[in-house]
Amino acid sequence: MTTSLAAPETNSLASASLIEKRPSEQYVAPAKPSLVGVSRAALAEALGAIGVPERQRRMRVQQIWHWLYVRGADHFDEMTTLSKDLRLALAQRFILARPDIAAEQISVDGTRKWLIRLPGEAGGGCHEVECVYIPETGRGTLCISSQVGCTLNCTFCHTGTQRLVRNLTAGEIVGQVMLARDQLGDWTPAEKHNLPVAGHGDRPRLISNVVMMGMGEPLYNFDAVRDGLNVVADGDGLSVSKRRITLSTSGVIPNIARAGTEIGVMLAVSLHAVTDELRDALVPLNRKYPLRDLLDACRNYPGVSNARRVTFEYVMLKGVNDSLADARALVRLVKGIPAKINLIPFNPWPGSTYECSDWQQIEKFSEIIFNAGYASPVRTPRGRDILAACGQLKSATEKLSAHERLALRAMAMTD
Ligand code: SAH
Ligand code: SF4
């Protein structure tokens, strides 16, 4: 698997229809490309291009990889195990940039949300996506995005109402983890750098888990997601175990098995309904990939077992999909699949037509699932004060003037 330094091709949506949008832009690589997110093979190629002899490349790649992904270097100058000449040659051709942060918000519960600025097409504008850090006892989860906007139009999701602008590159996917480590001070300090990289030596990492549940449908940006997540999971680098990385899809069946074999991360599927009729309305992609086939793809997910269960996400919509008969049908539907069921209280957004189910109803629903032998955690709403849900920081800050944005940034920096 190699990541090329050239601009990735936008995936073609052969049978694009009303249920799928096409990207309107393609990523344009800057004159000096960033080495963040490129595979080891592409890094070796880049070294070859600046004259590093072949016999040295493997070792140099290891060194750069370590500086980038264990120590968090953002300048070639920091890479003191490389000769000055090599550092200079690298700096003339490449950068180590992560995406810029346009705004940071910190919730009273410790959740942090970053609005990330990405370059637009050559010479024109920029785009924004979100990345959220959720600290919990004993672990910390980073939620990352895969597209600017989304290919699909789920009716309860704010991202679905936005047009799809472009796919993120592998570097932008890896860059989200790196900038979160920058912001949280979550890199391995110099004196610990020769210790095993599973933690920071004497304290666990702040980012222990990564979920791809931010903006976008990851399986419609397959190559960049695969290459990016493989870098995030690399044991000599960022080293987030594949068992602690979860990719959430709305059900792009042809790429589900590929996600298992080519990425090998945990799978979450946005189910949200127990009949095709209702799922067609909530997740219009269901008209193309119906429930029965989706459940078969989950049953056959490579590596699935009781220790590696598929998570079914189920958003609780009042009077729509939250009856106790729905709960019983849900249990029947996932029978035989090693599964967890994650109930998500609906997070309303301005203009949304749905309401969140009553808490009592969520509890009764959850009890039926629990009694059938499934773990059924209800996803606790986090960071509500900073609108830390799908697509919402972006829309909130879009309404701010340039002056207000600067003030937000300044507030973030003084924290
Ligand atoms: N596109 C992927 C991943 C991103 S969305 C997918 O759909 O799976 C991550 C999860 O948040 C999905 O389960 C999605 O259905 C859910 N979600 C979207 N909008 C929501 C909202 N307003 N309230 C609660 N959950 C929402
Ligand atoms: Fe896209 Fe997921 Fe939102 Fe559906 S729920 S519109 S697939 S981000």
Coordinates of C-alpha atoms and ligand atoms in Angstrom, one line a residue:
M1 CA 0.0 0.0 0.0
T2 CA 1.6 3.3 -1.0
T3 CA 0.5 6.9 -0.6
S4 CA 1.6 9.0 -3.5
L5 CA 2.7 12.6 -2.9
A6 CA 0.6 13.5 -5.9
A7 CA -3.0 14.7 -5.5
P8 CA -5.3 11.7 -4.9
E9 CA -8.1 11.2 -7.4
T10 CA -11.6 12.0 -6.2
N11 CA -13.5 8.7 -6.1
S12 CA -16.0 8.3 -8.9
L13 CA -19.5 7.7 -7.8
A14 CA -20.4 5.7 -10.8
S15 CA -24.1 5.6 -10.1
A16 CA -24.5 8.9 -8.4
S17 CA -28.1 9.9 -8.1
L18 CA -30.2 12.0 -5.8
I19 CA -29.0 10.0 -2.8
E20 CA -25.3 10.8 -3.4
K21 CA -23.5 14.1 -4.1
R22 CA -20.4 14.4 -6.1
P23 CA -17.3 16.3 -4.8
S24 CA -17.2 19.7 -6.5
E25 CA -13.5 20.1 -5.9
Q26 CA -10.3 18.1 -6.0
Y27 CA -7.4 18.6 -3.6
V28 CA -4.6 20.5 -5.2
A29 CA -1.2 19.7 -3.8
P30 CA 0.8 22.7 -2.7
A31 CA 4.1 23.5 -4.4
K32 CA 5.8 22.2 -1.3
P33 CA 3.9 19.1 -0.3
S34 CA 3.7 18.0 3.4
L35 CA 5.2 14.7 4.4
V36 CA 2.5 14.2 7.0
G37 CA 0.5 11.1 6.2
V38 CA 2.6 9.7 3.4
S39 CA 3.5 6.0 3.5
R40 CA 7.0 4.7 4.2
A41 CA 7.4 3.8 0.5
A42 CA 6.4 7.3 -0.6
L43 CA 8.8 8.8 2.0
A44 CA 11.6 6.6 0.6
E45 CA 10.7 7.9 -2.9
A46 CA 10.8 11.5 -1.7
L47 CA 14.3 10.9 -0.2
G48 CA 15.4 9.4 -3.5
A49 CA 14.2 12.5 -5.3
I50 CA 16.5 14.7 -3.2
G51 CA 19.5 12.4 -3.8
V52 CA 19.6 10.2 -0.7
P53 CA 21.3 6.9 -1.8
E54 CA 19.1 3.9 -1.8
R55 CA 21.1 2.0 0.8
Q56 CA 20.5 4.8 3.3
R57 CA 16.8 5.3 2.6
R58 CA 15.3 2.7 4.9
M59 CA 17.2 4.1 8.0
R60 CA 16.4 7.7 7.1
V61 CA 12.7 6.8 6.7
Q62 CA 12.7 5.2 10.2
Q63 CA 14.3 8.3 11.6
I64 CA 11.9 10.7 10.0
W65 CA 9.0 8.5 11.0
H66 CA 10.1 8.6 14.6
W67 CA 10.6 12.4 14.7
L68 CA 7.2 12.9 13.0
Y69 CA 5.0 10.5 14.8
V70 CA 6.6 9.8 18.1
R71 CA 8.1 13.2 18.9
G72 CA 5.7 15.3 17.0
A73 CA 8.3 17.3 15.1
D74 CA 6.9 20.1 13.0
H75 CA 10.2 21.4 11.6
F76 CA 13.0 19.5 9.9
D77 CA 15.4 21.5 12.2
E78 CA 14.2 19.4 15.1
M79 CA 15.4 16.1 13.4
T80 CA 18.8 16.2 15.0
T81 CA 19.7 12.6 14.1
L82 CA 19.7 13.7 10.4
S83 CA 22.6 15.6 8.9
K84 CA 22.2 19.4 8.6
D85 CA 22.5 19.0 4.8
L86 CA 19.7 16.5 4.6
R87 CA 17.5 18.6 6.9
L88 CA 18.1 21.6 4.6
A89 CA 17.4 19.6 1.4
L90 CA 14.2 18.3 2.9
A91 CA 13.1 21.7 4.0
Q92 CA 13.7 23.1 0.5
R93 CA 11.3 20.6 -1.0
F94 CA 8.8 19.6 1.7
I95 CA 6.9 20.8 4.7
L96 CA 5.6 19.0 7.8
A97 CA 2.4 20.9 8.1
R98 CA -0.8 19.8 9.9
P99 CA -4.0 21.6 9.0
D100 CA -4.6 25.0 10.6
I101 CA -7.0 25.5 13.5
A102 CA -9.6 28.2 12.8
A103 CA -11.2 28.0 16.2
E104 CA -11.1 26.0 19.4
Q105 CA -13.9 25.6 21.9
I106 CA -13.6 23.9 25.3
S107 CA -16.7 22.6 27.0
V108 CA -17.3 22.7 30.8
D109 CA -17.0 18.9 30.7
G110 CA -13.5 19.0 29.2
T111 CA -14.6 18.1 25.6
R112 CA -12.5 20.1 23.1
K113 CA -13.6 20.9 19.6
W114 CA -11.4 22.2 16.9
L115 CA -12.6 23.8 13.7
I116 CA -10.0 22.9 11.1
R117 CA -9.2 25.0 8.1
L118 CA -8.2 23.1 4.9
P119 CA -7.0 24.7 1.6
G120 CA -9.5 25.0 -1.2
E121 CA -8.8 24.8 -4.9
A122 CA -5.7 26.5 -6.2
G123 CA -5.9 30.2 -5.4
G124 CA -9.4 30.0 -4.0
G125 CA -10.8 30.1 -0.4
C126 CA -10.6 27.4 2.2
H127 CA -12.8 24.8 3.8
E128 CA -13.5 23.8 7.3
V129 CA -14.1 20.5 9.1
E130 CA -14.4 19.4 12.7
C131 CA -12.4 17.4 15.1
V132 CA -13.5 16.7 18.7
Y133 CA -11.6 15.3 21.7
I134 CA -13.6 13.6 24.4
P135 CA -11.8 12.8 27.7
E136 CA -13.2 10.0 29.8
T137 CA -12.0 8.2 32.9
G138 CA -9.2 5.9 31.7
R139 CA -9.4 6.9 28.1
G140 CA -9.6 9.8 25.6
T141 CA -11.3 9.6 22.3
L142 CA -10.6 11.7 19.2
C143 CA -13.4 12.0 16.7
I144 CA -12.1 12.9 13.2
S145 CA -13.6 13.8 9.8
S146 CA -13.1 12.2 6.4
Q147 CA -14.8 14.7 4.0
V148 CA -15.7 18.4 3.8
G149 CA -19.5 18.0 4.0
C150 CA -20.8 14.6 3.1
T151 CA -21.7 12.6 0.0
L152 CA -25.0 11.5 1.5
N153 CA -28.2 13.2 2.8
C154 CA -29.3 11.5 6.0
T155 CA -32.4 13.5 7.0
F156 CA -31.5 13.8 10.7
C157 CA -27.9 14.9 10.2
H158 CA -26.8 18.4 9.8
T159 CA -23.7 17.5 7.7
G160 CA -26.1 15.8 5.3
T161 CA -27.7 19.2 4.5
Q162 CA -24.3 20.6 3.4
R163 CA -22.9 20.1 0.0
L164 CA -19.9 17.9 -0.4
V165 CA -16.9 20.0 -1.3
R166 CA -14.1 17.5 -1.3
N167 CA -12.5 14.5 0.1
L168 CA -9.8 14.9 2.8
T169 CA -6.3 13.6 1.9
A170 CA -4.5 10.9 3.9
G171 CA -2.3 13.7 5.3
E172 CA -5.3 15.7 6.4
I173 CA -6.7 12.7 8.2
V174 CA -3.4 11.9 10.0
G175 CA -3.0 15.7 10.5
Q176 CA -6.1 15.8 12.7
V177 CA -4.5 13.3 15.1
M178 CA -1.3 15.2 15.1
L179 CA -2.8 18.6 15.7
A180 CA -4.8 17.2 18.6
R181 CA -1.6 15.8 20.1
D182 CA 0.0 19.2 19.6
Q183 CA -2.9 21.0 21.4
L184 CA -3.1 18.4 24.2
G185 CA 0.7 18.2 24.7
D186 CA 0.3 14.4 24.0
W187 CA 3.7 13.7 22.4
T188 CA 6.4 11.5 23.9
P189 CA 8.9 13.9 25.5
A190 CA 12.6 13.7 24.4
E191 CA 13.8 11.9 27.5
K192 CA 11.2 9.1 27.0
H193 CA 11.7 8.6 23.3
N194 CA 13.6 5.4 23.6
L195 CA 10.9 3.8 25.7
P196 CA 8.2 1.6 24.1
V197 CA 5.8 3.9 22.3
A198 CA 2.6 2.3 23.6
G199 CA 2.4 5.2 26.1
H200 CA 4.6 8.0 27.3
G201 CA 6.6 5.8 29.6
D202 CA 5.0 6.8 32.9
R203 CA 1.6 8.0 31.9
P204 CA -1.0 6.8 29.4
R205 CA -1.7 8.7 26.2
L206 CA -4.4 11.3 26.3
I207 CA -5.6 10.1 22.9
S208 CA -6.1 6.4 23.4
N209 CA -9.0 5.9 20.9
V210 CA -9.8 7.3 17.5
V211 CA -13.3 7.3 15.9
M212 CA -14.0 8.3 12.4
M213 CA -17.5 9.8 13.2
G214 CA -17.0 13.4 12.3
M215 CA -18.0 14.9 9.0
G216 CA -18.3 12.8 5.9
E217 CA -18.8 9.2 4.8
P218 CA -15.4 7.5 5.2
L219 CA -16.1 4.6 2.8
Y220 CA -16.7 7.1 0.0
N221 CA -13.2 8.4 0.5
F222 CA -11.7 4.9 0.8
D223 CA -8.1 5.2 -0.3
A224 CA -7.3 8.3 1.7
V225 CA -9.0 6.9 4.8
R226 CA -7.2 3.5 4.4
D227 CA -3.8 5.2 4.0
G228 CA -4.4 7.7 6.7
L229 CA -5.7 5.2 9.3
N230 CA -2.8 2.8 8.5
V231 CA -0.4 5.6 9.5
V232 CA -2.4 6.4 12.6
A233 CA -2.2 2.7 13.6
D234 CA 1.5 2.3 12.8
G235 CA 3.2 0.7 15.8
D236 CA 6.5 2.7 15.4
G237 CA 4.6 6.0 15.1
L238 CA 1.3 7.3 16.3
S239 CA 0.6 3.8 17.4
V240 CA -3.2 3.9 18.1
S241 CA -4.1 0.2 18.1
K242 CA -6.5 -0.9 15.3
R243 CA -8.8 -2.3 18.1
R244 CA -9.0 1.3 19.4
I245 CA -9.9 2.8 16.0
T246 CA -13.5 2.7 14.9
L247 CA -14.8 3.6 11.5
S248 CA -18.4 4.5 11.2
T249 CA -20.3 4.1 7.9
S250 CA -23.9 4.7 6.9
G251 CA -23.6 1.4 4.9
V252 CA -21.5 1.6 1.8
I253 CA -21.6 -2.2 1.4
P254 CA -19.0 -2.7 -1.4
N255 CA -16.3 -1.1 0.8
I256 CA -17.2 -2.8 4.1
A257 CA -15.2 -6.0 3.5
R258 CA -12.3 -3.9 2.1
A259 CA -12.3 -1.9 5.3
G260 CA -11.8 -5.1 7.2
T261 CA -9.0 -6.5 5.0
E262 CA -7.2 -3.3 4.0
I263 CA -7.6 -1.3 7.2
G264 CA -8.6 -3.8 9.9
V265 CA -10.2 -1.3 12.2
M266 CA -13.4 -1.8 14.3
L267 CA -16.6 -1.3 12.3
A268 CA -19.6 0.8 13.4
V269 CA -22.7 0.9 11.2
S270 CA -25.3 3.7 11.4
L271 CA -28.4 1.5 11.4
H272 CA -31.1 3.9 12.9
A273 CA -34.1 1.9 11.6
V274 CA -35.4 -1.7 11.6
T275 CA -37.4 -1.6 8.4
D276 CA -36.3 -0.7 4.9
E277 CA -39.2 1.6 4.6
L278 CA -38.1 3.8 7.5
R279 CA -34.4 3.4 6.8
D280 CA -35.0 4.6 3.2
A281 CA -36.3 7.8 4.6
L282 CA -33.7 8.4 7.3
V283 CA -30.6 7.1 5.5
P284 CA -31.4 7.4 1.8
L285 CA -28.4 5.2 0.9
N286 CA -30.5 2.3 2.1
R287 CA -32.4 2.5 -1.2
K288 CA -29.2 1.4 -2.9
Y289 CA -27.9 -0.9 -0.2
P290 CA -30.9 -2.3 1.8
L291 CA -30.9 -3.7 5.3
R292 CA -30.6 -7.4 4.5
D293 CA -27.5 -7.0 2.5
L294 CA -26.0 -4.5 5.0
L295 CA -26.5 -7.0 7.8
D296 CA -24.9 -9.8 5.7
A297 CA -21.9 -7.5 5.2
C298 CA -21.7 -7.0 9.0
R299 CA -22.0 -10.7 9.6
N300 CA -19.1 -11.3 7.2
Y301 CA -16.9 -8.4 8.3
P302 CA -13.4 -9.8 8.2
G303 CA -12.1 -10.4 11.8
V304 CA -15.5 -10.1 13.4
S305 CA -15.8 -12.1 16.7
N306 CA -17.1 -11.8 20.2
A307 CA -13.9 -9.9 21.0
R308 CA -14.2 -7.7 18.0
R309 CA -17.9 -6.8 17.7
V310 CA -19.6 -4.6 15.2
T311 CA -21.2 -1.5 16.7
F312 CA -24.7 -0.7 15.5
E313 CA -25.4 3.0 16.0
Y314 CA -29.1 3.9 16.5
V315 CA -30.1 7.5 16.8
M316 CA -33.1 8.0 19.1
L317 CA -35.8 9.9 17.3
K318 CA -39.0 10.6 19.2
G319 CA -42.1 8.9 17.7
V320 CA -40.1 7.8 14.6
N321 CA -37.9 4.8 15.5
D322 CA -38.1 4.6 19.3
S323 CA -41.0 2.2 20.1
L324 CA -40.5 -0.8 22.2
A325 CA -41.6 -2.9 19.2
D326 CA -38.6 -1.3 17.3
A327 CA -36.3 -2.3 20.1
R328 CA -37.5 -6.0 19.9
A329 CA -37.2 -5.9 16.1
L330 CA -33.7 -4.5 16.5
V331 CA -32.7 -7.5 18.7
R332 CA -34.1 -9.9 16.1
L333 CA -32.4 -8.1 13.2
V334 CA -28.8 -8.3 14.6
K335 CA -29.3 -11.9 15.9
G336 CA -26.2 -14.0 15.2
I337 CA -23.9 -11.0 14.6
P338 CA -21.3 -10.3 17.4
A339 CA -22.7 -6.9 18.1
K340 CA -22.9 -3.9 20.4
I341 CA -25.7 -1.5 20.1
N342 CA -25.0 2.2 20.7
L343 CA -28.1 4.3 21.3
I344 CA -27.4 8.0 20.4
P345 CA -29.7 10.7 21.8
F346 CA -30.7 12.8 18.7
N347 CA -28.8 16.1 18.8
P348 CA -31.1 18.7 17.3
W349 CA -29.9 21.5 15.0
P350 CA -31.5 24.7 13.8
G351 CA -34.1 23.7 11.2
S352 CA -34.2 20.0 12.0
T353 CA -37.6 18.4 12.0
Y354 CA -36.9 15.6 14.5
E355 CA -36.9 15.6 18.3
C356 CA -34.9 13.5 20.6
S357 CA -36.8 10.6 22.3
D358 CA -37.8 11.1 26.0
W359 CA -35.2 9.9 28.4
Q360 CA -37.6 7.4 29.9
Q361 CA -38.3 5.9 26.5
I362 CA -34.5 5.6 25.8
E363 CA -34.1 3.8 29.1
K364 CA -36.9 1.3 28.3
F365 CA -35.6 0.8 24.8
S366 CA -32.1 0.2 26.2
E367 CA -33.4 -2.3 28.8
I368 CA -34.9 -4.5 26.1
I369 CA -31.6 -4.6 24.2
F370 CA -29.7 -5.3 27.4
N371 CA -32.0 -8.1 28.5
A372 CA -31.4 -9.7 25.1
G373 CA -27.7 -10.0 26.0
Y374 CA -26.3 -6.9 24.2
A375 CA -24.3 -4.1 25.7
S376 CA -26.4 -1.1 25.0
P377 CA -24.6 2.0 26.2
V378 CA -26.4 5.2 25.6
R379 CA -23.9 7.7 24.2
T380 CA -23.8 10.4 26.8
P381 CA -24.2 13.8 25.2
R382 CA -20.8 15.6 25.6
G383 CA -19.9 19.1 25.0
R384 CA -23.5 20.2 24.5
D385 CA -22.5 23.8 25.5
I386 CA -20.1 23.9 22.5
L387 CA -22.4 22.1 20.1
A388 CA -20.1 19.2 19.9
A389 CA -22.2 17.2 17.4
C390 CA -22.0 16.3 13.8
G391 CA -21.7 19.5 11.7
Q392 CA -22.5 22.0 14.4
L393 CA -19.4 23.9 15.3
K394 CA -18.9 24.7 11.7
S395 CA -22.4 26.1 11.3
A396 CA -22.1 28.1 14.5
T397 CA -18.8 29.7 13.6
E398 CA -19.9 30.3 10.0
K399 CA -22.2 32.9 11.4
L400 CA -19.4 34.7 13.2
S401 CA -17.7 37.8 11.8
A402 CA -14.0 37.8 11.1
H403 CA -13.6 39.9 14.3
E404 CA -15.5 37.4 16.4
R405 CA -13.5 34.5 15.0
L406 CA -10.3 36.2 16.0
A407 CA -11.6 36.8 19.5
L408 CA -12.6 33.1 19.7
R409 CA -9.1 32.1 18.6
A410 CA -7.5 34.5 21.1
M411 CA -9.7 33.0 23.8
A412 CA -8.5 29.5 22.8
M413 CA -4.9 30.5 22.9
T414 CA -5.0 32.0 26.4
D415 CA -6.5 28.8 27.8
Ligands
SAH1 N1 -21.0 9.2 7.8 C1 -20.7 8.2 8.8 C2 -19.9 8.8 10.0 C3 -20.2 10.1 10.5 S1 -21.7 10.4 11.4 C4 -22.0 7.6 9.3 O1 -23.1 8.1 9.0 O2 -21.9 6.6 10.0 C5 -21.4 9.6 13.0 C6 -22.7 9.2 13.7 O3 -23.5 10.3 14.1 C7 -23.6 8.4 12.8 O4 -24.1 7.3 13.4 C8 -24.7 9.4 12.5 O5 -25.9 8.8 12.0 C9 -24.8 10.1 13.8 N2 -25.5 11.4 13.7 C10 -25.5 12.3 12.7 N3 -26.3 13.4 13.0 C11 -26.7 13.2 14.3 C12 -27.5 14.0 15.2 N4 -28.0 15.2 14.8 N5 -27.8 13.5 16.4 C13 -27.3 12.3 16.8 N6 -26.5 11.5 16.0 C14 -26.2 12.0 14.7
SF4_2 FE1 -23.2 11.7 6.0 FE2 -23.1 10.2 8.1 FE3 -24.4 12.5 8.2 FE4 -25.4 10.5 6.8 S1 -25.1 10.6 9.1 S2 -25.2 12.6 6.1 S3 -23.5 9.5 6.0 S4 -22.2 12.2 7.9

